[in-house]
PDB file of C-alpha atoms in Angstrom:
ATOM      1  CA  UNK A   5       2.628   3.857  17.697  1.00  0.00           C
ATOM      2  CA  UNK A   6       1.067   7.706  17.466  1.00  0.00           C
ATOM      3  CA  UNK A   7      -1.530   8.422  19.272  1.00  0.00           C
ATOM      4  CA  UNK A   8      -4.051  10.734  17.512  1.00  0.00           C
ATOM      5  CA  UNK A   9      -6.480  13.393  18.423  1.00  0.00           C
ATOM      6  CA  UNK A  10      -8.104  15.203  16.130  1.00  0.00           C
ATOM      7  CA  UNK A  11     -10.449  18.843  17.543  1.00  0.00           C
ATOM      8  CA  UNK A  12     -11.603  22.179  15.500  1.00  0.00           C
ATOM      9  CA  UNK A  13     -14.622  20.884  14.053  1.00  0.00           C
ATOM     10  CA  UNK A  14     -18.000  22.131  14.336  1.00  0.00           C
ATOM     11  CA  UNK A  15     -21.189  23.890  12.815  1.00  0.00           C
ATOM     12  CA  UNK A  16     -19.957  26.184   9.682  1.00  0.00           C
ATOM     13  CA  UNK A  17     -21.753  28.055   7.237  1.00  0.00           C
ATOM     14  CA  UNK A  18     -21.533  27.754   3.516  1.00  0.00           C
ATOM     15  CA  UNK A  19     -18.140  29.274   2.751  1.00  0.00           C
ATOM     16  CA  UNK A  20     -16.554  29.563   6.395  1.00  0.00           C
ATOM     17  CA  UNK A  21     -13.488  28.292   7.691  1.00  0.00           C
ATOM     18  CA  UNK A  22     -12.632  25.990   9.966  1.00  0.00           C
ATOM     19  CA  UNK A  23      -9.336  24.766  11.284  1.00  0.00           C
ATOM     20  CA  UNK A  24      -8.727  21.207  12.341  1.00  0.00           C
ATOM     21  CA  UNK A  25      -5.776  20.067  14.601  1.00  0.00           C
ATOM     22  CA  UNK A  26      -4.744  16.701  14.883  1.00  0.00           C
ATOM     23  CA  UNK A  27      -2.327  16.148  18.367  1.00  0.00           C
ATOM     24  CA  UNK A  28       0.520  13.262  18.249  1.00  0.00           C
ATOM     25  CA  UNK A  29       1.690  11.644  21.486  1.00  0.00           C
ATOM     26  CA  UNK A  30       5.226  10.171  21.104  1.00  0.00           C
ATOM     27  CA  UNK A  31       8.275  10.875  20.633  1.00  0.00           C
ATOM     28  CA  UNK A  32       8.637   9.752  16.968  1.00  0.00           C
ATOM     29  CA  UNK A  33       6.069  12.408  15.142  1.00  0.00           C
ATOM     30  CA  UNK A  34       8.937  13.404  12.680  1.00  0.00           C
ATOM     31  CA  UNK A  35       9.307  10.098  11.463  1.00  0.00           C
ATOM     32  CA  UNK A  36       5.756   9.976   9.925  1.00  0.00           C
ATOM     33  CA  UNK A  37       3.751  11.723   6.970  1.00  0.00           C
ATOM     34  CA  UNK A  38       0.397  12.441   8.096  1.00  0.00           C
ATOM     35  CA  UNK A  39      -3.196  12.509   6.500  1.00  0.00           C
ATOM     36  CA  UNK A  40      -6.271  13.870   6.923  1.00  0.00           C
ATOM     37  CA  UNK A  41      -9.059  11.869   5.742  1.00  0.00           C
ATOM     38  CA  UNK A  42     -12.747  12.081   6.147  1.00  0.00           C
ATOM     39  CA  UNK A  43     -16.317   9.985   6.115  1.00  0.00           C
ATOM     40  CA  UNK A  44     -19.441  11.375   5.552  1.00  0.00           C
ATOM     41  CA  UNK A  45     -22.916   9.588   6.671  1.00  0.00           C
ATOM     42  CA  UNK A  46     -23.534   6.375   4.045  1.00  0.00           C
ATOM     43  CA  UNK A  47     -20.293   6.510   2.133  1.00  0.00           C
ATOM     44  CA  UNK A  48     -16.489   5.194   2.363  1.00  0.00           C
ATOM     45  CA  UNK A  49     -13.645   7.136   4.095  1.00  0.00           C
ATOM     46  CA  UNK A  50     -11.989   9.206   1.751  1.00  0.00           C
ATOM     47  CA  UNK A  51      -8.454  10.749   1.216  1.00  0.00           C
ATOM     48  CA  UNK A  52      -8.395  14.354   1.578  1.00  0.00           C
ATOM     49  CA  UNK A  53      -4.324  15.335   1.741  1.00  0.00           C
ATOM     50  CA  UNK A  54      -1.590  14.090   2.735  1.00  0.00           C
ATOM     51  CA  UNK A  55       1.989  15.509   4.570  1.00  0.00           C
ATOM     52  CA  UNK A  56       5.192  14.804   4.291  1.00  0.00           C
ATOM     53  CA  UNK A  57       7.061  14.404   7.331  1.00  0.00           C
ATOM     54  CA  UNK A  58       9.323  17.372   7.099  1.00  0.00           C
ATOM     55  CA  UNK A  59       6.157  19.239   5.934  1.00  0.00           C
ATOM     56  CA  UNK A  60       7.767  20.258   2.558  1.00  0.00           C
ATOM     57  CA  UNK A  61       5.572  17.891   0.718  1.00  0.00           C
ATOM     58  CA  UNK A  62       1.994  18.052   0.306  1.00  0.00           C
ATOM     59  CA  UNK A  63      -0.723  16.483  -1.792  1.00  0.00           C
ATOM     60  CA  UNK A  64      -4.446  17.358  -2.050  1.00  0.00           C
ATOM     61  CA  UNK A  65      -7.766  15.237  -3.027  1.00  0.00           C
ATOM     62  CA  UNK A  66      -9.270  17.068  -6.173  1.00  0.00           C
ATOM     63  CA  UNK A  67     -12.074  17.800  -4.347  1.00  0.00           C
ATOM     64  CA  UNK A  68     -10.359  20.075  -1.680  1.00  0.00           C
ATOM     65  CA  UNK A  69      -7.578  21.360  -3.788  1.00  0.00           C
ATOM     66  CA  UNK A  70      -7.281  25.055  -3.826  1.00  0.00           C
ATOM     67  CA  UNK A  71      -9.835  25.410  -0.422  1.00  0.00           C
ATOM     68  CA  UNK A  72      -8.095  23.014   2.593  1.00  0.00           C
ATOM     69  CA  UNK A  73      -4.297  23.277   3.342  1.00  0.00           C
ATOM     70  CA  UNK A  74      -2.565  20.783   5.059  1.00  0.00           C
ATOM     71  CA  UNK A  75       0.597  22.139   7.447  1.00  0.00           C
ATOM     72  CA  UNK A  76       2.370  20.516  10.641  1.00  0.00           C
ATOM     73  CA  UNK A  77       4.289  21.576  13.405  1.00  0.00           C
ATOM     74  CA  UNK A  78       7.071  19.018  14.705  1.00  0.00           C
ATOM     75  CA  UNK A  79       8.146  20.899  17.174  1.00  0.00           C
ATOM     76  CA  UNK A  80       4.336  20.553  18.522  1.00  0.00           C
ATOM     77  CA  UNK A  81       3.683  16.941  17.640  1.00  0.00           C
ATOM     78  CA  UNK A  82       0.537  18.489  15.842  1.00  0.00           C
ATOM     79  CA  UNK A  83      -0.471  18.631  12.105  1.00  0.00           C
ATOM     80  CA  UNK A  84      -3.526  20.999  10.592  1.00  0.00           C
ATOM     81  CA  UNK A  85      -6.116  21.685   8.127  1.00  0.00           C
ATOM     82  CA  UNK A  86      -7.122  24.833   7.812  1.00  0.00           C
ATOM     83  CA  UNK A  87     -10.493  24.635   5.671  1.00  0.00           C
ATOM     84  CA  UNK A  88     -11.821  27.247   3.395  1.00  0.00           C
ATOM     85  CA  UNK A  89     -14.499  28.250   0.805  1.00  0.00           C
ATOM     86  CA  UNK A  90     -16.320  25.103   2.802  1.00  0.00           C
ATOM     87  CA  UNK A  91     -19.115  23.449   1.018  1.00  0.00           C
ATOM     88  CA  UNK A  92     -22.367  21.243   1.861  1.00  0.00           C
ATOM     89  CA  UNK A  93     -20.542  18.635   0.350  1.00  0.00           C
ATOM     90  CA  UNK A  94     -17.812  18.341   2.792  1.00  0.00           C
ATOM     91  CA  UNK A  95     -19.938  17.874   5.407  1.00  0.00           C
ATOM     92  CA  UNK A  96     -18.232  14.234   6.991  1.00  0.00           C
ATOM     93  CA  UNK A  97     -16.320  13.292  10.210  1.00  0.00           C
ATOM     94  CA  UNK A  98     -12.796  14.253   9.435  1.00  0.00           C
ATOM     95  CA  UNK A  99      -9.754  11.375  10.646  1.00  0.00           C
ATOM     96  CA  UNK A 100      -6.171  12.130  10.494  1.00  0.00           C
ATOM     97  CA  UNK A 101      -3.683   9.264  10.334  1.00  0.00           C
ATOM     98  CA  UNK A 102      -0.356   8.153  10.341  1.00  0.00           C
ATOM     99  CA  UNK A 103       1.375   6.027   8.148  1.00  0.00           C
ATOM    100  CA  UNK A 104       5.391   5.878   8.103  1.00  0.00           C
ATOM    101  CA  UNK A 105       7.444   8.415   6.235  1.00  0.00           C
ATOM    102  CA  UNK A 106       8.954   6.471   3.581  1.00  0.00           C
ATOM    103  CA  UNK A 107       4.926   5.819   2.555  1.00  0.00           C
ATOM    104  CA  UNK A 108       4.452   9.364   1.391  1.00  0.00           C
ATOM    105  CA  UNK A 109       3.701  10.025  -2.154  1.00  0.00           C
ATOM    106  CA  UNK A 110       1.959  12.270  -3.741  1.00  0.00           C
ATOM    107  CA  UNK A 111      -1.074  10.604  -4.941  1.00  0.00           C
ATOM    108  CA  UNK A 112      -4.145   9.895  -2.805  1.00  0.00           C
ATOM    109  CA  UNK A 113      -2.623   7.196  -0.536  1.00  0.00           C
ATOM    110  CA  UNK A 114      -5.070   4.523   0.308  1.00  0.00           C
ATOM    111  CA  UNK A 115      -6.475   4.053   4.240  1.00  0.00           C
ATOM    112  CA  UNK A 116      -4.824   1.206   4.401  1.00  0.00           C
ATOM    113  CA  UNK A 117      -1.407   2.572   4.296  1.00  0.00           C
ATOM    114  CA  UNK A 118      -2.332   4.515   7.535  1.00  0.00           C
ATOM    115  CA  UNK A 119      -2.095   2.619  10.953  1.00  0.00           C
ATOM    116  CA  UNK A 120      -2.748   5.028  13.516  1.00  0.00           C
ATOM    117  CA  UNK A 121      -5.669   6.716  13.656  1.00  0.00           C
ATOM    118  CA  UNK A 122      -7.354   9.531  15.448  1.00  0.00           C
ATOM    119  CA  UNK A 123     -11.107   9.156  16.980  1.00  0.00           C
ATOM    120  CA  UNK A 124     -12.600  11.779  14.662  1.00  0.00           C
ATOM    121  CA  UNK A 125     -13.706  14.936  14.497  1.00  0.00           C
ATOM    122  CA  UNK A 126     -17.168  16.523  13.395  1.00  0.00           C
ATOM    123  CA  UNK A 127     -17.238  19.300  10.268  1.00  0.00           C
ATOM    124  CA  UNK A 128     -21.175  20.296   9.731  1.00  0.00           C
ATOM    125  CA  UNK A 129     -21.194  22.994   7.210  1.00  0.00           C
ATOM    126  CA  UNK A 130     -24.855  24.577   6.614  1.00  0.00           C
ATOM    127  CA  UNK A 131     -26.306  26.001   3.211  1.00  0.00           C
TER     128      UNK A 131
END
């Protein structure tokens, strides 16, 4: 199973950027789509977009769609989400995940699909 680690948050200001990477140990990256998901303080972990494993698929929450861009690298073990136009609102502790290749689709895929996860990463974004 992938082993996830998730770094690039921090403190933003209303309409930054910030670019998330998510690191895979393994050998067997290419064989999964990847998420990123994300839980702010008091609410439920959320889907925010999801990867293909080849990377030529990709599917967005409403909610990020047209700001956050989901990309990977194979060759890296390592998928991103570069994060624009960034709101109060998406203030949360982002996750990404793993769930097997075949899972993909493109509708918001449900945590449960996902078994590996990463520890988290912190996106503060100030008004």
């Amino acid at each position: 199973q992938e082993q996830l680690v998730e770094s690039g948050g921090g403190l933003v200001q209303t309409g930054g950027s910030l670019r998330l990477s998510c690191a895979a140990s393994g050998r067997t990256f290419s064989s999964y789509a990847m998420g990123w998901f994300r839980q702010a303080p008091g609410k439920e972990r959320e889907f925010v977009a999801t990867i293909s494993w080849s990377g030529s698929n990709t599917h967005y929450a409403n909610t990020v769609k047209g700001r956050f861009t989901i990309s990977r690298d194979n060759a890296k073990n390592t998928v991103y989400l570069e994060m624009n136009s960034l709101k109060p609102e998406d203030t949360a502790v982002y996750y990404c995940a793993a769930t097997p290749a075949n899972y993909y689709s493109d509708y918001d895929l449900p945590r449960g699909l996902f078994g590996a996860w990463g520890q988290g990463t912190q996106v503060i974004v100030s008004s």
